[in-house]
PDB file of C-alpha atoms and ligand atoms in Angstrom:
ATOM      1  CA  MET A   2    -110.681-101.622 -95.579  1.00  0.00           C
ATOM      2  CA  LEU A   3    -111.419-100.989 -99.279  1.00  0.00           C
ATOM      3  CA  GLN A   4    -113.791 -98.315-100.594  1.00  0.00           C
ATOM      4  CA  GLY A   5    -115.459-100.408-103.316  1.00  0.00           C
ATOM      5  CA  LYS A   6    -117.875-103.345-103.385  1.00  0.00           C
ATOM      6  CA  VAL A   7    -117.459-106.966-102.360  1.00  0.00           C
ATOM      7  CA  TYR A   8    -118.470-109.550-104.986  1.00  0.00           C
ATOM      8  CA  GLY A   9    -119.022-113.299-104.668  1.00  0.00           C
ATOM      9  CA  VAL A  10    -118.359-114.765-108.116  1.00  0.00           C
ATOM     10  CA  TYR A  11    -118.764-118.500-108.598  1.00  0.00           C
ATOM     11  CA  PHE A  12    -119.349-121.409-110.923  1.00  0.00           C
ATOM     12  CA  SER A  13    -121.386-123.939-108.962  1.00  0.00           C
ATOM     13  CA  PRO A  14    -123.615-126.458-110.777  1.00  0.00           C
ATOM     14  CA  THR A  15    -124.789-128.156-107.557  1.00  0.00           C
ATOM     15  CA  GLY A  16    -124.398-125.369-104.990  1.00  0.00           C
ATOM     16  CA  GLY A  17    -121.418-126.560-102.916  1.00  0.00           C
ATOM     17  CA  THR A  18    -119.033-123.849-104.117  1.00  0.00           C
ATOM     18  CA  ARG A  19    -121.754-121.228-103.914  1.00  0.00           C
ATOM     19  CA  ALA A  20    -122.349-122.012-100.217  1.00  0.00           C
ATOM     20  CA  TYR A  21    -118.730-121.183 -99.350  1.00  0.00           C
ATOM     21  CA  VAL A  22    -118.311-118.169-101.634  1.00  0.00           C
ATOM     22  CA  THR A  23    -121.526-116.481-100.490  1.00  0.00           C
ATOM     23  CA  ALA A  24    -120.818-117.206 -96.806  1.00  0.00           C
ATOM     24  CA  LEU A  25    -117.383-115.619 -97.099  1.00  0.00           C
ATOM     25  CA  ALA A  26    -118.542-112.649 -99.197  1.00  0.00           C
ATOM     26  CA  GLY A  27    -121.446-112.077 -96.772  1.00  0.00           C
ATOM     27  CA  LEU A  28    -119.057-111.949 -93.819  1.00  0.00           C
ATOM     28  CA  LEU A  29    -116.899-109.379 -95.617  1.00  0.00           C
ATOM     29  CA  SER A  30    -119.801-107.097 -96.555  1.00  0.00           C
ATOM     30  CA  CYS A  31    -123.499-107.120 -95.783  1.00  0.00           C
ATOM     31  CA  GLU A  32    -123.989-105.640 -99.275  1.00  0.00           C
ATOM     32  CA  ALA A  33    -121.976-108.257-101.162  1.00  0.00           C
ATOM     33  CA  GLU A  34    -123.167-108.834-104.726  1.00  0.00           C
ATOM     34  CA  GLU A  35    -123.405-112.311-106.268  1.00  0.00           C
ATOM     35  CA  ILE A  36    -122.383-113.132-109.828  1.00  0.00           C
ATOM     36  CA  ASP A  37    -123.356-116.664-110.802  1.00  0.00           C
ATOM     37  CA  LEU A  38    -121.088-117.819-113.611  1.00  0.00           C
ATOM     38  CA  THR A  39    -122.894-121.160-113.748  1.00  0.00           C
ATOM     39  CA  ALA A  40    -125.310-119.410-116.095  1.00  0.00           C
ATOM     40  CA  ARG A  41    -123.931-119.329-119.638  1.00  0.00           C
ATOM     41  CA  GLU A  42    -125.217-115.755-120.182  1.00  0.00           C
ATOM     42  CA  GLU A  43    -123.167-114.535-117.204  1.00  0.00           C
ATOM     43  CA  ARG A  44    -120.006-116.263-118.462  1.00  0.00           C
ATOM     44  CA  ALA A  45    -120.500-114.700-121.899  1.00  0.00           C
ATOM     45  CA  ARG A  46    -120.658-111.179-120.451  1.00  0.00           C
ATOM     46  CA  ASP A  47    -117.720-108.950-119.446  1.00  0.00           C
ATOM     47  CA  HIS A  48    -117.548-108.284-115.711  1.00  0.00           C
ATOM     48  CA  VAL A  49    -115.226-105.421-114.830  1.00  0.00           C
ATOM     49  CA  PHE A  50    -113.921-104.696-111.325  1.00  0.00           C
ATOM     50  CA  GLY A  51    -111.922-101.782-109.936  1.00  0.00           C
ATOM     51  CA  PRO A  52    -108.889-101.534-107.640  1.00  0.00           C
ATOM     52  CA  GLU A  53    -111.086-100.792-104.598  1.00  0.00           C
ATOM     53  CA  ASP A  54    -113.387-103.795-105.077  1.00  0.00           C
ATOM     54  CA  LEU A  55    -112.830-107.168-103.422  1.00  0.00           C
ATOM     55  CA  VAL A  56    -113.737-110.276-105.423  1.00  0.00           C
ATOM     56  CA  ILE A  57    -114.310-113.672-103.836  1.00  0.00           C
ATOM     57  CA  LEU A  58    -114.067-116.316-106.576  1.00  0.00           C
ATOM     58  CA  GLY A  59    -114.927-119.998-106.548  1.00  0.00           C
ATOM     59  CA  ALA A  60    -115.271-123.123-108.684  1.00  0.00           C
ATOM     60  CA  PRO A  61    -115.441-126.869-108.084  1.00  0.00           C
ATOM     61  CA  VAL A  62    -112.603-129.340-108.631  1.00  0.00           C
ATOM     62  CA  TYR A  63    -113.101-131.790-111.506  1.00  0.00           C
ATOM     63  CA  ALA A  64    -110.395-134.467-111.757  1.00  0.00           C
ATOM     64  CA  GLY A  65    -107.890-132.182-110.045  1.00  0.00           C
ATOM     65  CA  ARG A  66    -108.539-129.264-112.415  1.00  0.00           C
ATOM     66  CA  LEU A  67    -111.203-126.620-112.987  1.00  0.00           C
ATOM     67  CA  PRO A  68    -114.217-127.820-115.006  1.00  0.00           C
ATOM     68  CA  GLN A  69    -113.185-127.483-118.652  1.00  0.00           C
ATOM     69  CA  LEU A  70    -115.840-125.393-120.383  1.00  0.00           C
ATOM     70  CA  GLU A  71    -115.750-123.903-123.838  1.00  0.00           C
ATOM     71  CA  GLY A  72    -114.760-120.251-123.300  1.00  0.00           C
ATOM     72  CA  GLY A  73    -113.603-121.010-119.740  1.00  0.00           C
ATOM     73  CA  ILE A  74    -115.169-119.958-116.443  1.00  0.00           C
ATOM     74  CA  PHE A  75    -113.326-116.799-115.419  1.00  0.00           C
ATOM     75  CA  GLU A  76    -112.068-115.651-118.826  1.00  0.00           C
ATOM     76  CA  ARG A  77    -114.514-112.729-119.191  1.00  0.00           C
ATOM     77  CA  LEU A  78    -113.704-111.196-115.804  1.00  0.00           C
ATOM     78  CA  ARG A  79    -111.476-108.115-115.802  1.00  0.00           C
ATOM     79  CA  GLY A  80    -109.675-106.788-112.748  1.00  0.00           C
ATOM     80  CA  ASP A  81    -107.565-103.668-112.354  1.00  0.00           C
ATOM     81  CA  GLY A  82    -105.177-104.773-109.632  1.00  0.00           C
ATOM     82  CA  THR A  83    -108.397-105.911-107.922  1.00  0.00           C
ATOM     83  CA  PRO A  84    -107.782-107.911-104.735  1.00  0.00           C
ATOM     84  CA  ALA A  85    -109.154-111.429-105.108  1.00  0.00           C
ATOM     85  CA  VAL A  86    -109.684-114.440-102.880  1.00  0.00           C
ATOM     86  CA  PHE A  87    -109.572-117.742-104.801  1.00  0.00           C
ATOM     87  CA  ASN A  88    -111.615-120.721-103.634  1.00  0.00           C
ATOM     88  CA  VAL A  89    -112.313-124.263-104.782  1.00  0.00           C
ATOM     89  CA  SER A  90    -114.737-126.801-103.387  1.00  0.00           C
ATOM     90  CA  TYR A  91    -114.094-130.517-103.731  1.00  0.00           C
ATOM     91  CA  GLY A  92    -115.607-133.852-102.784  1.00  0.00           C
ATOM     92  CA  ASN A  93    -113.273-134.959 -99.993  1.00  0.00           C
ATOM     93  CA  ARG A  94    -110.642-136.445-102.339  1.00  0.00           C
ATOM     94  CA  ALA A  95    -108.097-133.786-103.421  1.00  0.00           C
ATOM     95  CA  PHE A  96    -107.923-130.424-105.205  1.00  0.00           C
ATOM     96  CA  GLU A  97    -104.551-130.939-106.903  1.00  0.00           C
ATOM     97  CA  ASP A  98    -103.975-128.226-109.576  1.00  0.00           C
ATOM     98  CA  ALA A  99    -107.416-126.574-109.535  1.00  0.00           C
ATOM     99  CA  LEU A 100    -106.676-123.729-107.116  1.00  0.00           C
ATOM    100  CA  LEU A 101    -103.431-122.868-108.936  1.00  0.00           C
ATOM    101  CA  GLU A 102    -105.253-122.923-112.282  1.00  0.00           C
ATOM    102  CA  GLU A 103    -107.886-120.532-110.882  1.00  0.00           C
ATOM    103  CA  GLN A 104    -105.188-118.230-109.536  1.00  0.00           C
ATOM    104  CA  ASP A 105    -103.241-118.256-112.828  1.00  0.00           C
ATOM    105  CA  ILE A 106    -106.298-117.481-114.972  1.00  0.00           C
ATOM    106  CA  CYS A 107    -107.585-114.722-112.703  1.00  0.00           C
ATOM    107  CA  GLN A 108    -104.198-113.100-112.167  1.00  0.00           C
ATOM    108  CA  ALA A 109    -103.725-113.045-115.967  1.00  0.00           C
ATOM    109  CA  HIS A 110    -106.980-111.073-116.065  1.00  0.00           C
ATOM    110  CA  GLY A 111    -105.882-108.298-113.734  1.00  0.00           C
ATOM    111  CA  PHE A 112    -106.683-109.699-110.279  1.00  0.00           C
ATOM    112  CA  HIS A 113    -104.240-109.606-107.397  1.00  0.00           C
ATOM    113  CA  GLY A 114    -104.513-112.788-105.336  1.00  0.00           C
ATOM    114  CA  ILE A 115    -104.377-112.047-101.618  1.00  0.00           C
ATOM    115  CA  ALA A 116    -105.743-115.306-100.151  1.00  0.00           C
ATOM    116  CA  ALA A 117    -107.138-118.688-101.149  1.00  0.00           C
ATOM    117  CA  GLY A 118    -109.205-121.488 -99.637  1.00  0.00           C
ATOM    118  CA  ALA A 119    -109.874-125.134-100.528  1.00  0.00           C
ATOM    119  CA  TRP A 120    -113.159-126.357 -99.047  1.00  0.00           C
ATOM    120  CA  ILE A 121    -115.051-129.626 -98.844  1.00  0.00           C
ATOM    121  CA  ALA A 122    -118.622-129.991-100.140  1.00  0.00           C
ATOM    122  CA  PRO A 123    -120.895-132.945-100.961  1.00  0.00           C
ATOM    123  CA  HIS A 124    -119.487-134.955-103.864  1.00  0.00           C
ATOM    124  CA  THR A 125    -121.495-134.481-107.056  1.00  0.00           C
ATOM    125  CA  PHE A 126    -121.733-138.245-107.544  1.00  0.00           C
ATOM    126  CA  SER A 127    -122.606-139.205-103.961  1.00  0.00           C
ATOM    127  CA  GLY A 128    -124.268-137.027-101.331  1.00  0.00           C
ATOM    128  CA  ARG A 129    -122.817-139.432 -98.715  1.00  0.00           C
ATOM    129  CA  ILE A 130    -119.322-138.117 -99.437  1.00  0.00           C
ATOM    130  CA  GLY A 131    -118.910-134.699 -97.824  1.00  0.00           C
ATOM    131  CA  SER A 132    -122.492-134.988 -96.603  1.00  0.00           C
ATOM    132  CA  GLY A 133    -123.812-131.925 -94.739  1.00  0.00           C
ATOM    133  CA  ARG A 134    -120.825-129.755 -95.593  1.00  0.00           C
ATOM    134  CA  PRO A 135    -120.278-126.897 -95.022  1.00  0.00           C
ATOM    135  CA  ASP A 136    -121.120-127.824 -91.431  1.00  0.00           C
ATOM    136  CA  GLY A 137    -120.549-125.841 -88.222  1.00  0.00           C
ATOM    137  CA  THR A 138    -116.811-126.590 -88.185  1.00  0.00           C
ATOM    138  CA  ASP A 139    -116.430-125.483 -91.812  1.00  0.00           C
ATOM    139  CA  LEU A 140    -118.388-122.282 -91.176  1.00  0.00           C
ATOM    140  CA  GLU A 141    -116.163-121.525 -88.189  1.00  0.00           C
ATOM    141  CA  LYS A 142    -113.212-121.825 -90.607  1.00  0.00           C
ATOM    142  CA  VAL A 143    -114.988-119.474 -93.048  1.00  0.00           C
ATOM    143  CA  ARG A 144    -115.288-116.921 -90.202  1.00  0.00           C
ATOM    144  CA  GLU A 145    -111.603-117.360 -89.385  1.00  0.00           C
ATOM    145  CA  PHE A 146    -110.796-116.833 -93.083  1.00  0.00           C
ATOM    146  CA  ALA A 147    -112.927-113.679 -93.320  1.00  0.00           C
ATOM    147  CA  ALA A 148    -111.102-112.272 -90.290  1.00  0.00           C
ATOM    148  CA  GLY A 149    -107.740-113.210 -91.864  1.00  0.00           C
ATOM    149  CA  VAL A 150    -108.663-111.496 -95.152  1.00  0.00           C
ATOM    150  CA  ARG A 151    -109.767-108.357 -93.303  1.00  0.00           C
ATOM    151  CA  ALA A 152    -106.546-108.286 -91.277  1.00  0.00           C
ATOM    152  CA  LEU A 153    -104.488-108.663 -94.457  1.00  0.00           C
ATOM    153  CA  LEU A 154    -106.325-105.785 -96.150  1.00  0.00           C
ATOM    154  CA  GLU A 155    -105.641-103.577 -93.150  1.00  0.00           C
ATOM    155  CA  ARG A 156    -101.892-103.958 -93.655  1.00  0.00           C
ATOM    156  CA  PRO A 157    -100.480-100.877 -95.462  1.00  0.00           C
ATOM    157  CA  ASP A 158     -98.376-103.101 -97.750  1.00  0.00           C
ATOM    158  CA  TRP A 159    -101.025-105.612 -98.846  1.00  0.00           C
ATOM    159  CA  ARG A 160    -100.782-104.587-102.537  1.00  0.00           C
ATOM    160  CA  SER A 161     -97.251-105.980-102.646  1.00  0.00           C
ATOM    161  CA  CYS A 162     -98.098-109.348-101.049  1.00  0.00           C
ATOM    162  CA  ARG A 163     -97.570-112.556-103.094  1.00  0.00           C
ATOM    163  CA  LEU A 164     -99.869-115.552-102.793  1.00  0.00           C
ATOM    164  CA  THR A 165     -98.604-119.114-103.167  1.00  0.00           C
ATOM    165  CA  VAL A 166    -101.050-122.045-103.424  1.00  0.00           C
ATOM    166  CA  PRO A 167    -100.397-125.773-103.947  1.00  0.00           C
ATOM    167  CA  GLY A 168    -100.430-127.247-107.452  1.00  0.00           C
ATOM    168  CA  ASP A 169     -98.056-128.015-110.305  1.00  0.00           C
ATOM    169  CA  ARG A 170     -97.368-126.457-113.688  1.00  0.00           C
ATOM    170  CA  PRO A 171     -97.897-127.845-116.228  1.00  0.00           C
ATOM    171  CA  TYR A 172    -101.206-128.870-114.698  1.00  0.00           C
ATOM    172  CA  ARG A 173    -102.245-132.502-114.800  1.00  0.00           C
ATOM    173  CA  PRO A 174    -104.026-133.258-118.099  1.00  0.00           C
ATOM    174  CA  ALA A 175    -107.746-132.446-118.010  1.00  0.00           C
ATOM    175  CA  ARG A 176    -109.596-135.756-117.798  1.00  0.00           C
ATOM    176  CA  ARG A 177    -113.212-136.322-118.710  1.00  0.00           C
ATOM    177  CA  VAL A 178    -115.260-138.510-116.401  1.00  0.00           C
ATOM    178  CA  GLU A 179    -117.501-140.543-118.677  1.00  0.00           C
ATOM    179  CA  VAL A 180    -120.735-139.908-116.769  1.00  0.00           C
ATOM    180  CA  TYR A 181    -123.520-138.714-119.043  1.00  0.00           C
ATOM    181  CA  PRO A 182    -127.117-138.329-117.835  1.00  0.00           C
ATOM    182  CA  ALA A 183    -130.132-138.626-120.121  1.00  0.00           C
ATOM    183  CA  GLY A 184    -133.895-138.235-119.788  1.00  0.00           C
ATOM    184  CA  ASP A 185    -136.510-140.982-119.888  1.00  0.00           C
ATOM    185  CA  GLU A 186    -140.173-141.130-120.937  1.00  0.00           C
ATOM    186  CA  SER A 187    -141.281-139.228-117.827  1.00  0.00           C
ATOM    187  CA  CYS A 188    -139.660-136.068-119.268  1.00  0.00           C
ATOM    188  CA  THR A 189    -142.335-133.364-119.636  1.00  0.00           C
ATOM    189  CA  ARG A 190    -140.163-131.135-121.862  1.00  0.00           C
ATOM    190  CA  CYS A 191    -140.367-128.367-119.230  1.00  0.00           C
ATOM    191  CA  MET A 192    -136.856-127.258-120.288  1.00  0.00           C
ATOM    192  CA  ALA A 193    -135.614-126.797-116.699  1.00  0.00           C
ATOM    193  CA  CYS A 194    -132.575-128.941-117.565  1.00  0.00           C
ATOM    194  CA  VAL A 195    -131.920-127.035-120.782  1.00  0.00           C
ATOM    195  CA  SER A 196    -131.735-123.734-118.933  1.00  0.00           C
ATOM    196  CA  ARG A 197    -129.819-125.131-115.949  1.00  0.00           C
ATOM    197  CA  CYS A 198    -127.145-126.970-117.955  1.00  0.00           C
ATOM    198  CA  PRO A 199    -124.011-124.803-117.629  1.00  0.00           C
ATOM    199  CA  ALA A 200    -122.422-126.392-120.685  1.00  0.00           C
ATOM    200  CA  GLY A 201    -125.243-126.052-123.215  1.00  0.00           C
ATOM    201  CA  ALA A 202    -125.202-129.841-123.574  1.00  0.00           C
ATOM    202  CA  ILE A 203    -128.967-130.464-123.675  1.00  0.00           C
ATOM    203  CA  PRO A 204    -130.510-129.653-127.071  1.00  0.00           C
ATOM    204  CA  PRO A 205    -133.859-127.822-126.602  1.00  0.00           C
ATOM    205  CA  GLU A 206    -135.330-129.771-129.527  1.00  0.00           C
ATOM    206  CA  SER A 207    -134.607-133.110-127.799  1.00  0.00           C
ATOM    207  CA  PRO A 208    -134.237-132.467-124.051  1.00  0.00           C
ATOM    208  CA  ARG A 209    -134.033-136.183-123.217  1.00  0.00           C
ATOM    209  CA  SER A 210    -130.686-136.410-124.953  1.00  0.00           C
ATOM    210  CA  THR A 211    -127.225-135.101-124.025  1.00  0.00           C
ATOM    211  CA  ASP A 212    -124.437-133.820-126.218  1.00  0.00           C
ATOM    212  CA  THR A 213    -121.622-135.879-124.693  1.00  0.00           C
ATOM    213  CA  GLY A 214    -119.027-133.693-126.424  1.00  0.00           C
ATOM    214  CA  ARG A 215    -120.180-130.734-124.307  1.00  0.00           C
ATOM    215  CA  CYS A 216    -121.422-132.407-121.096  1.00  0.00           C
ATOM    216  CA  ILE A 217    -119.120-131.826-118.081  1.00  0.00           C
ATOM    217  CA  SER A 218    -120.938-134.439-115.924  1.00  0.00           C
ATOM    218  CA  CYS A 219    -121.922-131.850-113.288  1.00  0.00           C
ATOM    219  CA  LEU A 220    -125.392-133.455-112.833  1.00  0.00           C
ATOM    220  CA  ALA A 221    -127.120-130.054-112.515  1.00  0.00           C
ATOM    221  CA  CYS A 222    -129.756-131.433-114.917  1.00  0.00           C
ATOM    222  CA  VAL A 223    -130.403-134.529-112.771  1.00  0.00           C
ATOM    223  CA  LYS A 224    -130.705-132.437-109.613  1.00  0.00           C
ATOM    224  CA  SER A 225    -132.924-129.772-111.179  1.00  0.00           C
ATOM    225  CA  CYS A 226    -135.394-132.006-113.060  1.00  0.00           C
ATOM    226  CA  PRO A 227    -138.809-131.560-111.373  1.00  0.00           C
ATOM    227  CA  ALA A 228    -140.034-134.877-112.847  1.00  0.00           C
ATOM    228  CA  GLY A 229    -136.983-136.880-111.772  1.00  0.00           C
ATOM    229  CA  ALA A 230    -136.652-137.869-115.427  1.00  0.00           C
ATOM    230  CA  ARG A 231    -132.894-137.494-115.827  1.00  0.00           C
ATOM    231  CA  ALA A 232    -130.373-140.028-114.556  1.00  0.00           C
ATOM    232  CA  VAL A 233    -127.120-141.704-115.474  1.00  0.00           C
ATOM    233  CA  ALA A 234    -128.225-145.024-116.966  1.00  0.00           C
ATOM    234  CA  GLY A 235    -126.479-148.383-116.785  1.00  0.00           C
ATOM    235  CA  PRO A 236    -124.659-150.396-114.113  1.00  0.00           C
ATOM    236  CA  ALA A 237    -121.255-148.667-114.492  1.00  0.00           C
ATOM    237  CA  PHE A 238    -122.262-145.483-112.641  1.00  0.00           C
ATOM    238  CA  PRO A 239    -123.545-147.117-109.410  1.00  0.00           C
ATOM    239  CA  LYS A 240    -120.370-149.241-109.397  1.00  0.00           C
ATOM    240  CA  MET A 241    -118.239-146.135-109.746  1.00  0.00           C
ATOM    241  CA  VAL A 242    -120.151-144.429-106.913  1.00  0.00           C
ATOM    242  CA  GLU A 243    -119.649-147.496-104.719  1.00  0.00           C
ATOM    243  CA  GLY A 244    -115.910-147.315-105.424  1.00  0.00           C
ATOM    244  CA  LEU A 245    -115.808-143.584-104.627  1.00  0.00           C
ATOM    245  CA  GLU A 246    -117.684-144.106-101.373  1.00  0.00           C
ATOM    246  CA  GLY A 247    -115.295-146.933-100.433  1.00  0.00           C
ATOM    247  CA  ARG A 248    -112.344-144.561-100.828  1.00  0.00           C
ATOM    248  CA  LEU A 249    -113.711-141.138 -99.872  1.00  0.00           C
ATOM    249  CA  LEU A 250    -116.256-141.431 -97.040  1.00  0.00           C
ATOM    250  CA  SER A 251    -113.342-141.144 -94.624  1.00  0.00           C
ATOM    251  CA  PRO A 252    -111.012-139.721 -93.531  1.00  0.00           C
ATOM    252  CA  ARG A 253    -112.694-136.357 -93.343  1.00  0.00           C
ATOM    253  CA  ARG A 254    -110.618-133.682 -95.075  1.00  0.00           C
ATOM    254  CA  GLU A 255    -110.418-130.214 -93.568  1.00  0.00           C
ATOM    255  CA  PRO A 256    -110.360-126.801 -95.273  1.00  0.00           C
ATOM    256  CA  GLU A 257    -106.971-125.340 -96.177  1.00  0.00           C
ATOM    257  CA  LEU A 258    -106.347-121.578 -96.114  1.00  0.00           C
ATOM    258  CA  TYR A 259    -103.546-119.590 -97.745  1.00  0.00           C
ATOM    259  CA  TYR A 260    -102.595-115.934 -97.363  1.00  0.00           C
ATOM    260  CA  GLY A 261    -100.357-113.654 -99.402  1.00  0.00           C
ATOM    261  CA  ARG A 262     -97.067-112.718 -97.751  1.00  0.00           C
TER     262      ARG A 262
HETATM  263  C1  FMN B 314    -116.630-134.584-113.249  1.00  0.00           C
HETATM  264  C2  FMN B 314    -116.328-134.422-111.788  1.00  0.00           C
HETATM  265  C3  FMN B 314    -115.026-134.594-111.314  1.00  0.00           C
HETATM  266  C4  FMN B 314    -114.752-134.425-109.941  1.00  0.00           C
HETATM  267  N1  FMN B 314    -113.463-134.545-109.513  1.00  0.00           N
HETATM  268  C5  FMN B 314    -113.170-134.371-108.205  1.00  0.00           C
HETATM  269  C6  FMN B 314    -111.821-134.454-107.725  1.00  0.00           C
HETATM  270  O1  FMN B 314    -110.873-134.578-108.508  1.00  0.00           O
HETATM  271  N2  FMN B 314    -111.608-134.364-106.404  1.00  0.00           N
HETATM  272  C7  FMN B 314    -112.618-134.222-105.504  1.00  0.00           C
HETATM  273  O2  FMN B 314    -112.371-134.230-104.308  1.00  0.00           O
HETATM  274  N3  FMN B 314    -113.925-134.041-105.931  1.00  0.00           N
HETATM  275  C8  FMN B 314    -114.204-134.113-107.247  1.00  0.00           C
HETATM  276  N4  FMN B 314    -115.491-133.935-107.694  1.00  0.00           N
HETATM  277  C9  FMN B 314    -116.518-133.499-106.737  1.00  0.00           C
HETATM  278  C10 FMN B 314    -116.724-131.975-106.791  1.00  0.00           C
HETATM  279  O3  FMN B 314    -115.495-131.291-106.802  1.00  0.00           O
HETATM  280  C11 FMN B 314    -117.517-131.481-105.586  1.00  0.00           C
HETATM  281  O4  FMN B 314    -118.688-132.211-105.436  1.00  0.00           O
HETATM  282  C12 FMN B 314    -117.800-129.989-105.689  1.00  0.00           C
HETATM  283  O5  FMN B 314    -118.025-129.487-104.395  1.00  0.00           O
HETATM  284  C13 FMN B 314    -119.025-129.675-106.554  1.00  0.00           C
HETATM  285  O6  FMN B 314    -119.220-128.284-106.579  1.00  0.00           O
HETATM  286  P1  FMN B 314    -120.639-127.591-106.844  1.00  0.00           P
HETATM  287  O7  FMN B 314    -121.609-128.155-105.836  1.00  0.00           O
HETATM  288  O8  FMN B 314    -120.362-126.157-106.630  1.00  0.00           O
HETATM  289  O9  FMN B 314    -121.046-127.929-108.231  1.00  0.00           O
HETATM  290  C14 FMN B 314    -115.795-134.103-109.037  1.00  0.00           C
HETATM  291  C15 FMN B 314    -117.097-133.923-109.533  1.00  0.00           C
HETATM  292  C16 FMN B 314    -117.357-134.080-110.886  1.00  0.00           C
HETATM  293  C17 FMN B 314    -118.762-133.852-111.403  1.00  0.00           C
END
């Protein structure tokens, strides 16, 4: 295969995307290196890859697009004809333009897309949707994908392959989901949420509050608060979750894999 390193590079506020990217990268090399772009410091840094490296990328789907963060997710990555495998994880609804957006951004930064996968993970807003995924069937698909990627890279002409993924240009408009968590009086000011927030939306001087202009509604703060002090207040959120569960608990969606030709 290639002479360089394998990297698993992901943005994953609640771990669903990470599970797929690291499983795939780990199957492609037992020395795969992780780069966690959920951390703002990592997104602010340049990450440079060579033509002999293999980069497995991943991000979640938010309203059919990539999460819209100031400065972007993949914008500081630099490839040099570096083969890349694009991945998205989504909450059993649809991935729409997100995989295409990821491919477009990364290819504009010097990566050569050879394969792509759309995977199902627990929905950020309800662990009942996509519960337990990736499960055994998903992981079998990850193994199949790793074997497919290896086989592609063994072809002498892989550098001239072209990857086509679903999605439309122009992409659907980015839509904010008005779900904003906040802390209550049980907040101990431990700052776990401040450091875990990928969007810099929790001011360290008042960690119970949320800058709604920056918040991407990923709920990393809710899930990482050791005191259980952060939640989305009000009756609208449980109603929305009920609606999502009504529509998305079934049918079960299956992973979709794409290879360059
Ligand atoms: C703001 C927001 C919008 C979302 N939009 C979609 C969507 O359009 N389609 C879908 O199937 N899941 C959607 N989800 C669910 C996530 O894509 C899914 O839970 C993903 O696996 C989370 O990735 P992570 O665990 O790596 O953070 C959305 C989640 C959030 C927070």
